[in-house]
């Protein structure tokens, strides 16, 4: 006899890894606390984890939106020859608001996916 794999119960809610939720909360805190460049680490963690381990399209889309909203000011900062010495000093407040909104969208999408 061959061993069969056990599939999860179909009635359970889809799982959103804890790393996605923690990173979604960490990004706006770090950006608002003037650690914008370091907040790229949780952005990458949330994006990779959401794209590889989450089936819910809303969570994946929100993670992609967060990565794009963080990537835009990062690209502007890296390509400007007269930019400030840190990303936190150079980032426009509208981009900060966009990053916070994208993080909130990821938190809400993850909570919705957990509720089923």
Coordinates of C-alpha atoms in Angstrom, one line a residue:
X1 CA 0.0 0.0 0.0
X2 CA 1.2 3.5 -0.7
X3 CA 0.9 6.3 1.7
X4 CA -1.6 9.0 0.7
X5 CA -1.1 12.6 1.6
X6 CA -3.6 14.2 3.9
X7 CA -5.2 17.3 2.5
X8 CA -6.4 20.0 4.8
X9 CA -10.1 20.3 5.7
X10 CA -11.8 22.3 3.0
X11 CA -13.8 24.4 5.5
X12 CA -10.7 26.0 7.1
X13 CA -9.9 29.6 6.3
X14 CA -6.8 30.2 4.1
X15 CA -3.7 30.9 6.1
X16 CA -1.8 34.1 5.8
X17 CA 1.7 33.7 7.3
X18 CA 2.4 35.7 10.4
X19 CA 5.4 37.2 8.6
X20 CA 3.2 39.0 6.2
X21 CA 1.1 40.5 9.0
X22 CA 4.1 41.5 11.1
X23 CA 5.9 43.1 8.1
X24 CA 2.7 44.9 7.1
X25 CA 2.6 46.6 10.5
X26 CA 6.4 47.2 10.6
X27 CA 6.7 49.1 7.4
X28 CA 4.6 52.2 8.2
X29 CA 6.1 52.3 11.7
X30 CA 9.6 52.3 10.3
X31 CA 8.8 54.8 7.6
X32 CA 7.2 57.2 10.1
X33 CA 10.1 56.7 12.5
X34 CA 12.5 57.9 9.8
X35 CA 13.9 54.4 9.0
X36 CA 12.7 54.4 5.5
X37 CA 15.6 52.6 3.8
X38 CA 15.6 49.8 6.5
X39 CA 11.9 49.3 6.0
X40 CA 12.7 47.8 2.6
X41 CA 13.6 44.6 4.4
X42 CA 10.0 43.9 5.6
X43 CA 8.7 45.1 2.3
X44 CA 10.7 42.3 0.5
X45 CA 9.8 39.7 3.1
X46 CA 6.1 40.5 2.8
X47 CA 6.2 40.5 -1.0
X48 CA 8.1 37.2 -1.3
X49 CA 6.0 35.5 1.4
X50 CA 2.7 36.7 0.0
X51 CA 3.6 35.7 -3.6
X52 CA 4.9 32.2 -2.6
X53 CA 2.7 31.1 0.3
X54 CA -0.6 32.9 0.0
X55 CA -3.4 31.9 -2.4
X56 CA -5.6 34.9 -1.8
X57 CA -5.3 37.3 -4.7
X58 CA -6.2 40.3 -2.6
X59 CA -3.3 39.7 -0.2
X60 CA -0.9 39.2 -3.1
X61 CA -2.1 42.3 -4.8
X62 CA -1.8 44.4 -1.6
X63 CA 1.7 43.1 -1.1
X64 CA 2.6 44.0 -4.7
X65 CA 1.0 47.5 -4.2
X66 CA 3.1 47.9 -1.0
X67 CA 6.3 46.9 -2.9
X68 CA 5.6 49.3 -5.8
X69 CA 4.7 52.2 -3.4
X70 CA 8.0 51.7 -1.6
X71 CA 9.9 51.2 -4.8
X72 CA 8.9 54.5 -6.4
X73 CA 10.5 56.8 -3.8
X74 CA 13.5 54.5 -3.5
X75 CA 14.1 54.7 -7.2
X76 CA 13.7 58.5 -7.2
X77 CA 16.2 58.7 -4.3
X78 CA 18.7 56.4 -6.0
X79 CA 18.6 58.1 -9.4
X80 CA 18.7 61.8 -8.3
X81 CA 22.2 63.2 -8.4
X82 CA 21.3 65.9 -5.8
X83 CA 19.4 63.7 -3.4
X84 CA 19.5 63.8 0.4
X85 CA 21.9 61.6 2.2
X86 CA 19.1 59.4 3.5
X87 CA 15.8 58.1 2.0
X88 CA 13.9 59.4 5.0
X89 CA 15.1 62.9 4.4
X90 CA 14.3 62.8 0.7
X91 CA 10.9 61.0 0.6
X92 CA 7.9 63.2 -0.2
X93 CA 5.1 63.1 2.4
X94 CA 2.7 61.9 -0.3
X95 CA 4.8 58.8 -0.7
X96 CA 4.8 58.3 3.0
X97 CA 1.0 58.4 3.0
X98 CA 0.9 56.0 0.0
X99 CA 3.2 53.5 1.8
X100 CA 1.0 53.7 5.0
X101 CA -2.1 53.2 2.9
X102 CA -0.6 50.3 1.1
X103 CA 0.4 48.7 4.4
X104 CA -3.1 49.2 5.8
X105 CA -4.5 47.6 2.7
X106 CA -2.2 44.6 3.2
X107 CA -3.3 44.3 6.9
X108 CA -6.9 44.5 5.9
X109 CA -6.6 42.0 3.1
X110 CA -4.8 39.6 5.4
X111 CA -7.5 39.9 8.0
X112 CA -10.2 39.4 5.4
X113 CA -8.4 36.3 4.1
X114 CA -8.2 34.9 7.7
X115 CA -12.0 35.4 8.2
X116 CA -12.7 33.4 5.1

